[in-house]
Coordinates of N, CA and C and ligand atoms in Angstrom, one line a residue:
M1 N 0.9 -1.2 0.0 CA 0.0 0.0 0.0 C 0.9 1.3 0.0
Q2 N 0.6 2.2 -0.9 CA 1.3 3.4 -0.9 C 0.8 4.4 0.2
I3 N 1.7 5.2 0.6 CA 1.3 6.3 1.6 C 1.4 7.6 1.0
Y4 N 0.4 8.4 1.0 CA 0.4 9.8 0.6 C 0.3 10.7 1.9
L5 N 0.8 11.9 1.8 CA 0.7 12.8 2.9 C -0.5 13.7 2.6
D6 N -1.4 13.8 3.6 CA -2.6 14.6 3.5 C -2.3 16.0 4.1
S7 N -1.7 16.9 3.3 CA -1.2 18.1 3.9 C -1.0 19.1 2.7
A8 N -1.0 20.4 3.1 CA -0.7 21.4 2.1 C 0.5 22.3 2.7
N9 N 1.2 21.7 3.7 CA 2.3 22.4 4.4 C 3.6 22.0 3.8
P10 N 4.3 22.9 3.1 CA 5.6 22.5 2.4 C 6.6 21.9 3.4
G11 N 6.7 22.5 4.6 CA 7.7 22.0 5.5 C 7.4 20.5 5.9
E12 N 6.1 20.2 6.2 CA 5.8 18.8 6.5 C 6.1 17.9 5.3
I13 N 5.7 18.4 4.1 CA 5.9 17.5 2.9 C 7.4 17.2 2.7
E14 N 8.2 18.3 2.8 CA 9.6 18.1 2.6 C 10.2 17.1 3.6
E15 N 9.8 17.3 4.9 CA 10.3 16.4 6.0 C 9.8 14.9 5.7
A16 N 8.6 14.7 5.4 CA 8.1 13.3 5.2 C 8.7 12.7 4.0
L17 N 8.9 13.5 2.9 CA 9.6 13.0 1.7 C 11.0 12.5 2.0
S18 N 11.7 13.2 2.9 CA 13.1 12.8 3.3 C 13.1 11.5 4.0
W19 N 12.0 11.0 4.5 CA 12.0 9.7 5.1 C 11.8 8.6 4.1
G20 N 11.6 8.9 2.9 CA 11.5 7.9 1.8 C 10.2 7.1 1.8
V21 N 9.2 7.6 2.4 CA 7.9 6.8 2.5 C 6.7 7.3 1.8
I22 N 6.9 8.5 1.2 CA 5.7 9.2 0.6 C 5.7 9.1 -0.9
S23 N 4.5 8.6 -1.4 CA 4.4 8.4 -2.9 C 3.5 9.5 -3.5
G24 N 3.0 10.4 -2.7 CA 2.1 11.5 -3.3 C 1.5 12.3 -2.2
V25 N 0.8 13.4 -2.6 CA 0.2 14.3 -1.6 C -1.2 14.5 -1.9
T26 N -2.1 14.6 -0.9 CA -3.5 15.1 -1.2 C -3.7 16.4 -0.4
T27 N -4.3 17.4 -1.0 CA -4.7 18.6 -0.3 C -6.2 18.7 -0.4
N28 N -6.7 19.6 0.3 CA -8.2 20.0 0.2 C -8.3 21.5 0.5
P29 N -9.5 22.1 0.2 CA -9.6 23.5 0.5 C -9.3 23.9 1.9
S30 N -9.7 23.1 2.9 CA -9.5 23.4 4.3 C -8.0 23.4 4.6
L31 N -7.2 22.5 4.1 CA -5.8 22.4 4.3 C -5.1 23.6 3.6
I32 N -5.5 23.9 2.4 CA -4.8 25.1 1.7 C -5.2 26.4 2.5
A33 N -6.4 26.5 3.0 CA -6.8 27.7 3.7 C -6.0 27.9 4.9
N34 N -5.4 26.9 5.5 CA -4.6 27.0 6.7 C -3.2 27.5 6.4
E35 N -2.8 27.5 5.2 CA -1.5 28.0 4.8 C -1.5 29.5 4.4
T36 N -0.3 30.1 4.4 CA -0.2 31.5 4.0 C 0.2 31.6 2.5
G37 N 0.0 32.7 1.9 CA 0.4 33.0 0.5 C -0.7 32.5 -0.5
G38 N -0.4 32.8 -1.8 CA -1.4 32.5 -2.8 C -1.5 31.0 -3.0
S39 N -2.8 30.6 -3.3 CA -3.0 29.2 -3.5 C -2.3 28.6 -4.7
A40 N -2.3 29.3 -5.8 CA -1.7 28.8 -7.0 C -0.2 28.6 -6.8
S41 N 0.5 29.6 -6.2 CA 1.9 29.5 -6.0 C 2.2 28.4 -4.9
L42 N 1.3 28.2 -3.9 CA 1.5 27.2 -3.0 C 1.5 25.8 -3.6
V43 N 0.5 25.6 -4.5 CA 0.3 24.3 -5.2 C 1.5 24.1 -6.1
Q44 N 2.0 25.1 -6.8 CA 3.2 24.9 -7.6 C 4.4 24.5 -6.8
R45 N 4.5 25.2 -5.6 CA 5.6 24.8 -4.7 C 5.6 23.4 -4.3
I46 N 4.4 22.9 -3.9 CA 4.2 21.6 -3.4 C 4.5 20.6 -4.6
C47 N 4.0 20.9 -5.8 CA 4.3 20.0 -6.9 C 5.7 19.9 -7.2
K48 N 6.4 21.0 -7.1 CA 7.9 21.0 -7.3 C 8.6 20.2 -6.3
I49 N 8.2 20.3 -5.0 CA 8.8 19.5 -3.9 C 8.7 18.0 -4.3
L50 N 7.5 17.7 -4.9 CA 7.2 16.3 -5.2 C 8.0 15.9 -6.5
G51 N 8.8 16.8 -7.0 CA 9.7 16.4 -8.2 C 8.9 16.5 -9.5
G52 N 7.7 17.1 -9.5 CA 7.0 17.2 -10.7 C 6.5 15.8 -11.2
K53 N 6.6 14.8 -10.4 CA 6.2 13.4 -10.8 C 5.2 12.8 -9.9
K54 N 5.5 12.8 -8.6 CA 4.6 12.2 -7.7 C 3.3 13.0 -7.6
P55 N 2.1 12.3 -7.6 CA 0.8 13.0 -7.7 C 0.5 13.9 -6.6
V56 N -0.1 15.1 -6.9 CA -0.6 16.0 -5.9 C -2.1 16.3 -6.2
S57 N -3.0 15.9 -5.3 CA -4.4 16.2 -5.5 C -4.8 17.6 -5.1
V58 N -5.4 18.3 -6.0 CA -5.9 19.6 -5.7 C -7.4 19.7 -6.1
E59 N -8.2 20.2 -5.1 CA -9.6 20.2 -5.3 C -10.2 21.4 -5.9
V60 N -11.2 21.2 -6.8 CA -11.9 22.4 -7.4 C -12.9 23.0 -6.4
L61 N -13.2 24.2 -6.6 CA -14.2 24.9 -5.6 C -15.5 25.1 -6.4
S62 N -15.5 25.1 -7.7 CA -16.7 25.3 -8.4 C -17.7 24.2 -8.1
T63 N -19.0 24.5 -8.4 CA -20.0 23.5 -8.1 C -20.8 23.0 -9.3
A64 N -20.7 23.8 -10.4 CA -21.4 23.3 -11.6 C -20.4 22.6 -12.5
A65 N -20.8 21.6 -13.2 CA -19.9 20.7 -14.0 C -19.0 21.5 -14.9
E66 N -19.6 22.4 -15.7 CA -18.9 23.2 -16.7 C -17.8 24.0 -16.0
D67 N -18.2 24.6 -14.9 CA -17.2 25.5 -14.2 C -16.1 24.6 -13.6
M68 N -16.5 23.4 -13.1 CA -15.5 22.5 -12.5 C -14.4 22.1 -13.6
V69 N -14.9 21.9 -14.8 CA -14.0 21.5 -15.9 C -13.1 22.6 -16.2
K70 N -13.6 23.8 -16.3 CA -12.8 25.0 -16.6 C -11.7 25.2 -15.5
E71 N -12.2 25.1 -14.3 CA -11.3 25.3 -13.1 C -10.2 24.2 -13.1
A72 N -10.7 23.0 -13.4 CA -9.7 21.8 -13.4 C -8.6 22.0 -14.4
R73 N -9.0 22.5 -15.6 CA -8.1 22.7 -16.7 C -7.1 23.8 -16.3
R74 N -7.6 24.8 -15.6 CA -6.6 25.9 -15.1 C -5.7 25.3 -14.1
I75 N -6.2 24.6 -13.1 CA -5.3 24.0 -12.1 C -4.3 23.0 -12.7
A76 N -4.8 22.2 -13.6 CA -3.9 21.2 -14.2 C -2.7 21.8 -14.9
L77 N -2.9 23.1 -15.4 CA -1.8 23.8 -16.1 C -0.6 24.2 -15.1
L78 N -0.9 24.2 -13.8 CA 0.0 24.7 -12.8 C 1.3 23.8 -12.7
A79 N 1.1 22.5 -12.9 CA 2.2 21.5 -12.8 C 1.8 20.2 -13.5
P80 N 2.8 19.4 -13.9 CA 2.5 18.1 -14.6 C 2.0 17.0 -13.7
N81 N 2.2 17.2 -12.4 CA 1.8 16.0 -11.5 C 0.5 16.3 -10.7
I82 N -0.3 17.2 -11.2 CA -1.6 17.5 -10.5 C -2.6 16.5 -10.9
V83 N -3.3 16.1 -9.8 CA -4.6 15.3 -10.0 C -5.7 16.1 -9.5
I84 N -6.8 16.2 -10.2 CA -7.9 17.1 -9.9 C -8.9 16.3 -9.0
K85 N -9.1 17.0 -7.8 CA -10.0 16.4 -6.8 C -11.4 17.0 -7.1
I86 N -12.4 16.1 -7.3 CA -13.7 16.6 -7.6 C -14.7 15.9 -6.6
P87 N -15.5 16.7 -5.9 CA -16.5 16.1 -4.9 C -17.5 15.3 -5.6
M88 N -17.9 14.2 -5.0 CA -19.0 13.3 -5.5 C -20.3 14.0 -5.7
G89 N -21.0 13.7 -6.7 CA -22.3 14.3 -7.0 C -22.6 14.3 -8.5
V90 N -23.8 14.7 -8.9 CA -24.1 14.6 -10.3 C -23.2 15.5 -11.1
E91 N -23.0 16.8 -10.6 CA -22.1 17.7 -11.3 C -20.7 17.2 -11.4
G92 N -20.3 16.6 -10.2 CA -18.9 16.1 -10.2 C -18.7 14.9 -11.2
L93 N -19.7 14.0 -11.3 CA -19.6 12.9 -12.2 C -19.5 13.4 -13.6
K94 N -20.3 14.4 -14.0 CA -20.2 15.0 -15.3 C -18.8 15.5 -15.6
A95 N -18.3 16.3 -14.6 CA -17.0 16.9 -14.8 C -15.9 15.8 -15.0
V96 N -16.0 14.8 -14.1 CA -15.0 13.7 -14.2 C -15.0 13.0 -15.6
Y97 N -16.3 12.8 -16.1 CA -16.4 12.1 -17.4 C -15.8 13.0 -18.5
Q98 N -16.1 14.3 -18.4 CA -15.5 15.2 -19.5 C -14.0 15.2 -19.4
L99 N -13.5 15.4 -18.2 CA -12.0 15.5 -18.0 C -11.3 14.3 -18.4
S100 N -11.9 13.1 -18.0 CA -11.1 11.9 -18.3 C -11.2 11.5 -19.7
Q101 N -12.3 11.9 -20.4 CA -12.4 11.6 -21.9 C -11.7 12.6 -22.8
G102 N -11.5 13.8 -22.3 CA -10.9 14.9 -23.1 C -9.5 14.6 -23.6
V103 N -9.0 15.4 -24.6 CA -7.7 15.1 -25.1 C -6.6 15.2 -24.1
E104 N -6.8 16.1 -23.1 CA -5.7 16.2 -22.1 C -5.7 15.1 -21.1
R105 N -6.8 14.3 -21.0 CA -6.9 13.2 -20.0 C -6.5 13.6 -18.6
V106 N -7.2 14.6 -18.1 CA -6.8 15.0 -16.7 C -7.2 13.9 -15.7
K107 N -6.3 13.5 -14.9 CA -6.6 12.5 -13.9 C -7.5 13.1 -12.7
C108 N -8.5 12.4 -12.4 CA -9.4 12.9 -11.3 C -9.4 11.9 -10.1
N109 N -9.6 12.6 -8.9 CA -9.7 11.9 -7.7 C -11.1 12.3 -7.1
V110 N -12.0 11.4 -7.1 CA -13.4 11.7 -6.6 C -13.4 11.6 -5.1
T111 N -13.7 12.7 -4.5 CA -13.6 12.9 -3.0 C -14.9 12.9 -2.4
L112 N -14.9 12.7 -1.0 CA -16.1 12.7 -0.2 C -17.0 11.5 -0.6
I113 N -16.3 10.3 -0.7 CA -17.0 9.1 -1.0 C -17.4 8.4 0.3
F114 N -18.7 8.1 0.5 CA -19.2 7.4 1.7 C -19.9 6.1 1.5
S115 N -20.0 5.7 0.2 CA -20.7 4.4 0.0 C -20.1 3.7 -1.2
V116 N -20.3 2.4 -1.3 CA -19.8 1.6 -2.4 C -20.4 2.1 -3.7
N117 N -21.7 2.4 -3.7 CA -22.4 2.9 -4.9 C -21.7 4.1 -5.4
Q118 N -21.4 5.1 -4.5 CA -20.7 6.3 -5.0 C -19.4 5.9 -5.7
A119 N -18.7 5.0 -5.1 CA -17.4 4.6 -5.6 C -17.5 3.9 -7.0
I120 N -18.6 3.1 -7.1 CA -18.8 2.4 -8.5 C -19.1 3.5 -9.5
L121 N -19.9 4.5 -9.2 CA -20.3 5.5 -10.2 C -19.0 6.4 -10.5
A122 N -18.3 6.7 -9.5 CA -17.1 7.5 -9.8 C -16.1 6.8 -10.7
A123 N -16.0 5.5 -10.5 CA -15.1 4.7 -11.3 C -15.6 4.6 -12.7
R124 N -16.9 4.4 -12.9 CA -17.5 4.3 -14.2 C -17.3 5.6 -15.0
A125 N -17.4 6.7 -14.3 CA -17.3 8.1 -14.9 C -15.9 8.3 -15.4
G126 N -14.9 7.5 -14.9 CA -13.5 7.7 -15.3 C -12.5 8.1 -14.3
A127 N -12.9 8.1 -13.0 CA -12.0 8.5 -11.9 C -10.8 7.6 -11.9
A128 N -9.6 8.2 -11.8 CA -8.4 7.4 -11.6 C -8.2 7.0 -10.1
F129 N -8.8 7.8 -9.2 CA -8.8 7.6 -7.8 C -10.2 7.8 -7.2
V130 N -10.5 7.1 -6.1 CA -11.6 7.5 -5.3 C -11.2 7.6 -3.8
S131 N -11.8 8.5 -3.1 CA -11.3 8.8 -1.7 C -12.5 8.6 -0.7
P132 N -12.6 7.3 -0.2 CA -13.5 7.1 0.9 C -13.0 7.8 2.2
F133 N -13.9 8.5 2.9 CA -13.5 9.3 4.1 C -13.8 8.4 5.3
I134 N -12.9 7.7 5.8 CA -13.2 6.7 6.8 C -13.4 7.3 8.2
G135 N -12.6 8.3 8.6 CA -12.7 8.9 9.9 C -14.1 9.6 10.1
R136 N -14.5 10.3 9.0 CA -15.8 11.0 9.1 C -17.0 10.0 9.2
L137 N -16.8 8.8 8.6 CA -17.9 7.8 8.8 C -17.8 7.3 10.2
D138 N -16.7 7.0 10.7 CA -16.6 6.5 12.1 C -17.2 7.6 13.1
D139 N -17.0 8.9 12.7 CA -17.5 10.0 13.6 C -19.0 9.9 13.8
I140 N -19.7 9.3 12.7 CA -21.2 9.2 12.9 C -21.6 7.8 13.2
G141 N -20.6 7.0 13.7 CA -21.0 5.7 14.2 C -21.1 4.6 13.1
W142 N -20.6 4.9 11.9 CA -20.5 3.9 10.8 C -19.1 3.3 10.8
D143 N -18.9 2.4 9.9 CA -17.7 1.6 9.9 C -16.9 2.0 8.6
G144 N -15.9 3.0 8.8 CA -15.1 3.5 7.7 C -14.2 2.4 7.1
V145 N -13.6 1.6 7.9 CA -12.7 0.6 7.4 C -13.5 -0.5 6.7
G146 N -14.7 -0.8 7.2 CA -15.6 -1.7 6.5 C -16.0 -1.3 5.1
L147 N -16.2 0.0 5.0 CA -16.5 0.6 3.6 C -15.3 0.3 2.7
V148 N -14.1 0.6 3.2 CA -12.9 0.3 2.3 C -12.8 -1.2 1.9
R149 N -13.1 -2.0 2.9 CA -13.0 -3.5 2.6 C -14.0 -3.9 1.5
E150 N -15.2 -3.3 1.6 CA -16.2 -3.7 0.6 C -15.9 -3.1 -0.8
M151 N -15.3 -1.9 -0.7 CA -14.9 -1.3 -2.0 C -13.8 -2.1 -2.7
V152 N -12.8 -2.5 -1.9 CA -11.7 -3.3 -2.5 C -12.3 -4.6 -3.1
D153 N -13.2 -5.2 -2.3 CA -13.9 -6.5 -2.8 C -14.6 -6.3 -4.1
V154 N -15.4 -5.2 -4.2 CA -16.2 -4.9 -5.4 C -15.2 -4.6 -6.6
F155 N -14.3 -3.7 -6.3 CA -13.4 -3.3 -7.4 C -12.5 -4.5 -7.9
T156 N -12.2 -5.4 -7.0 CA -11.4 -6.6 -7.4 C -12.2 -7.6 -8.2
K157 N -13.5 -7.8 -7.7 CA -14.4 -8.7 -8.4 C -14.7 -8.3 -9.8
H158 N -14.7 -6.9 -10.0 CA -15.1 -6.4 -11.4 C -13.9 -5.8 -12.1
N159 N -12.7 -6.2 -11.7 CA -11.5 -5.7 -12.4 C -11.5 -4.2 -12.6
T160 N -11.9 -3.4 -11.6 CA -11.9 -2.0 -11.8 C -10.5 -1.4 -11.5
D161 N -10.0 -0.6 -12.4 CA -8.6 -0.2 -12.2 C -8.5 1.2 -11.5
T162 N -9.6 1.7 -10.9 CA -9.5 2.9 -10.1 C -8.9 2.6 -8.8
A163 N -7.9 3.5 -8.4 CA -7.2 3.2 -7.1 C -8.0 3.8 -5.9
I164 N -8.0 3.0 -4.9 CA -8.8 3.5 -3.6 C -7.8 4.1 -2.7
I165 N -8.1 5.4 -2.4 CA -7.3 6.2 -1.4 C -8.1 6.3 -0.1
A166 N -7.7 5.5 0.9 CA -8.3 5.6 2.2 C -8.0 7.0 2.8
A167 N -9.0 7.8 3.0 CA -8.8 9.2 3.5 C -9.4 9.4 4.8
S168 N -9.2 10.6 5.3 CA -9.8 11.0 6.6 C -9.3 10.0 7.7
I169 N -8.0 9.8 7.7 CA -7.3 8.9 8.6 C -7.1 9.6 9.9
R170 N -7.5 9.0 11.0 CA -7.4 9.7 12.3 C -6.3 9.2 13.2
H171 N -5.9 7.9 13.0 CA -4.9 7.3 13.9 C -4.2 6.1 13.2
P172 N -3.1 5.7 13.8 CA -2.3 4.6 13.1 C -3.1 3.3 12.9
R173 N -4.0 3.0 13.8 CA -4.8 1.8 13.6 C -5.6 1.8 12.3
H174 N -6.1 2.9 11.9 CA -6.8 3.1 10.7 C -5.9 2.6 9.5
I175 N -4.6 3.0 9.6 CA -3.7 2.6 8.4 C -3.4 1.1 8.4
H176 N -3.2 0.5 9.6 CA -3.0 -0.9 9.7 C -4.3 -1.6 9.1
E177 N -5.4 -1.1 9.4 CA -6.7 -1.8 9.0 C -7.0 -1.6 7.5
V178 N -6.7 -0.4 7.0 CA -7.0 -0.2 5.5 C -6.0 -1.0 4.7
A179 N -4.8 -1.2 5.2 CA -3.8 -2.0 4.5 C -4.2 -3.4 4.5
M180 N -4.7 -3.9 5.6 CA -5.3 -5.3 5.7 C -6.4 -5.4 4.7
A181 N -7.2 -4.4 4.6 CA -8.4 -4.4 3.7 C -8.1 -4.4 2.3
G182 N -6.9 -4.0 1.9 CA -6.4 -4.0 0.5 C -6.5 -2.6 -0.2
A183 N -6.6 -1.5 0.6 CA -6.6 -0.2 0.0 C -5.3 0.0 -0.8
H184 N -5.4 0.7 -1.9 CA -4.1 0.9 -2.7 C -3.2 1.9 -2.1
I185 N -3.9 2.9 -1.5 CA -3.2 4.1 -0.9 C -3.9 4.5 0.4
A186 N -3.1 5.0 1.4 CA -3.7 5.7 2.5 C -3.1 7.1 2.5
T187 N -4.0 8.1 2.6 CA -3.4 9.4 2.7 C -3.5 9.9 4.2
V188 N -2.3 10.2 4.7 CA -2.2 10.3 6.2 C -1.7 11.7 6.6
P189 N -2.4 12.3 7.6 CA -1.9 13.6 8.2 C -0.5 13.4 8.7
F190 N 0.3 14.4 8.7 CA 1.7 14.4 9.2 C 1.8 13.9 10.7
S191 N 0.8 14.3 11.5 CA 0.8 13.9 12.9 C 0.7 12.4 13.1
V192 N -0.2 11.8 12.2 CA -0.4 10.4 12.3 C 0.8 9.6 11.7
L193 N 1.4 10.2 10.7 CA 2.6 9.6 10.1 C 3.7 9.4 11.1
K194 N 3.8 10.5 11.9 CA 4.8 10.4 13.0 C 4.5 9.4 14.0
Q195 N 3.2 9.3 14.3 CA 2.8 8.2 15.3 C 3.1 6.8 14.8
M196 N 3.0 6.6 13.5 CA 3.2 5.3 12.9 C 4.7 4.8 13.2
I197 N 5.6 5.7 13.3 CA 7.0 5.4 13.5 C 7.3 4.8 14.9
S198 N 6.6 5.3 15.9 CA 7.0 5.1 17.2 C 6.4 3.8 17.8
H199 N 7.2 3.2 18.7 CA 6.6 2.1 19.6 C 7.4 2.2 20.9
P200 N 6.8 2.2 22.0 CA 7.5 2.3 23.3 C 8.7 1.3 23.4
L201 N 8.5 0.1 22.9 CA 9.5 -1.0 23.0 C 10.7 -0.7 22.1
T202 N 10.5 0.0 21.0 CA 11.6 0.5 20.2 C 12.4 1.5 21.0
D203 N 11.8 2.5 21.6 CA 12.5 3.5 22.3 C 13.3 2.8 23.5
L204 N 12.6 1.9 24.2 CA 13.3 1.3 25.3 C 14.5 0.4 24.8
G205 N 14.3 -0.2 23.7 CA 15.3 -1.1 23.1 C 16.6 -0.3 22.8
V206 N 16.4 0.9 22.1 CA 17.5 1.7 21.8 C 18.3 2.2 23.0
E207 N 17.5 2.6 24.0 CA 18.0 3.1 25.3 C 18.9 2.0 25.9
R208 N 18.4 0.8 25.9 CA 19.1 -0.3 26.6 C 20.4 -0.7 25.8
F209 N 20.3 -0.7 24.5 CA 21.6 -1.0 23.7 C 22.6 0.0 24.0
L210 N 22.2 1.3 24.0 CA 23.2 2.4 24.3 C 23.8 2.3 25.7
R211 N 22.9 1.9 26.7 CA 23.3 1.8 28.1 C 24.4 0.7 28.2
D212 N 24.0 -0.5 27.6 CA 24.9 -1.6 27.7 C 26.3 -1.4 27.1
W213 N 26.2 -0.7 25.9 CA 27.5 -0.3 25.2 C 28.4 0.6 26.1
A214 N 27.7 1.5 26.7 CA 28.4 2.5 27.5 C 29.1 1.9 28.7
K215 N 28.6 0.8 29.2 CA 29.1 0.1 30.4 C 30.6 -0.3 30.2
T216 N 30.9 -0.8 29.0 CA 32.3 -1.3 28.8 C 33.0 -0.7 27.7
R217 N 32.4 0.0 26.8 CA 33.1 0.5 25.6 C 32.9 2.0 25.5
T218 N 33.1 2.7 26.5 CA 32.9 4.1 26.6 C 33.6 4.9 25.4
D219 N 34.8 4.5 25.1 CA 35.6 5.3 24.2 C 35.6 4.8 22.8
E220 N 34.9 3.6 22.6 CA 35.0 3.0 21.3 C 33.9 3.3 20.4
V221 N 34.2 3.6 19.1 CA 33.1 3.7 18.1 C 33.5 2.9 16.9
F222 N 32.5 2.5 16.1 CA 32.8 1.8 14.8 C 33.4 2.7 13.8
Ligands
E4P309 C1 -8.5 13.5 1.7 O1 -8.0 13.6 0.6 C2 -8.9 14.6 2.6 O2 -8.0 15.7 2.4 C3 -8.8 14.3 4.0 O3 -8.4 13.0 4.3 C4 -10.0 14.8 4.8 O4 -9.8 14.3 6.1 P1 -10.5 15.0 7.4 O5 -11.8 14.3 7.7 O6 -9.6 14.8 8.5 O7 -10.8 16.5 7.1

């Protein structure tokens, strides 16, 4: 399973990339609104940090299909590695269909997916990615990971080549579970990515090795 960073913060993105674990980035209007500076230049900066190759999802703000398509085309011109995020809905499906069929073949990530039926429709319309929001489903007492499991099952049974990005990740257990469920990608906030690294026994282990070494080999280094 690939890991994307769910962030619009250049510092976080650079740091996570240096760990060698990040295959792409997802942003959304709320994440971009938290950052300073112009949104177009921020997006270009992020795309450049990703080497112009690893995908960066950027969401449209328009609500009518024709406007979404125009906005998507403008955003797509900002960098070669942009994926256009389009919210699920009738207008969104129309826009995805046009963008994925057009000569420029803009890749779309259909966002705010909360059911298998929505995922099937997004895939049929031509989405390269679908983003089920598992944390927001858990928040209302539904089973976010269960949705990912069912989506993987359906897409596998029907040879659907749309990639499933498990989104709205709240804690490391979510990542473990969506990986078990077969999600292709999990998009993870930086805070959760950091949590994934740590285990108390790892910290204790390192401490003990250093302590034992220091008992007899104070001056020696490899
Ligand atoms: C996904 O692409 C979204 O940016 C994100 O995961 C939303 O998560 P939230 O529910 O924490 O806002």
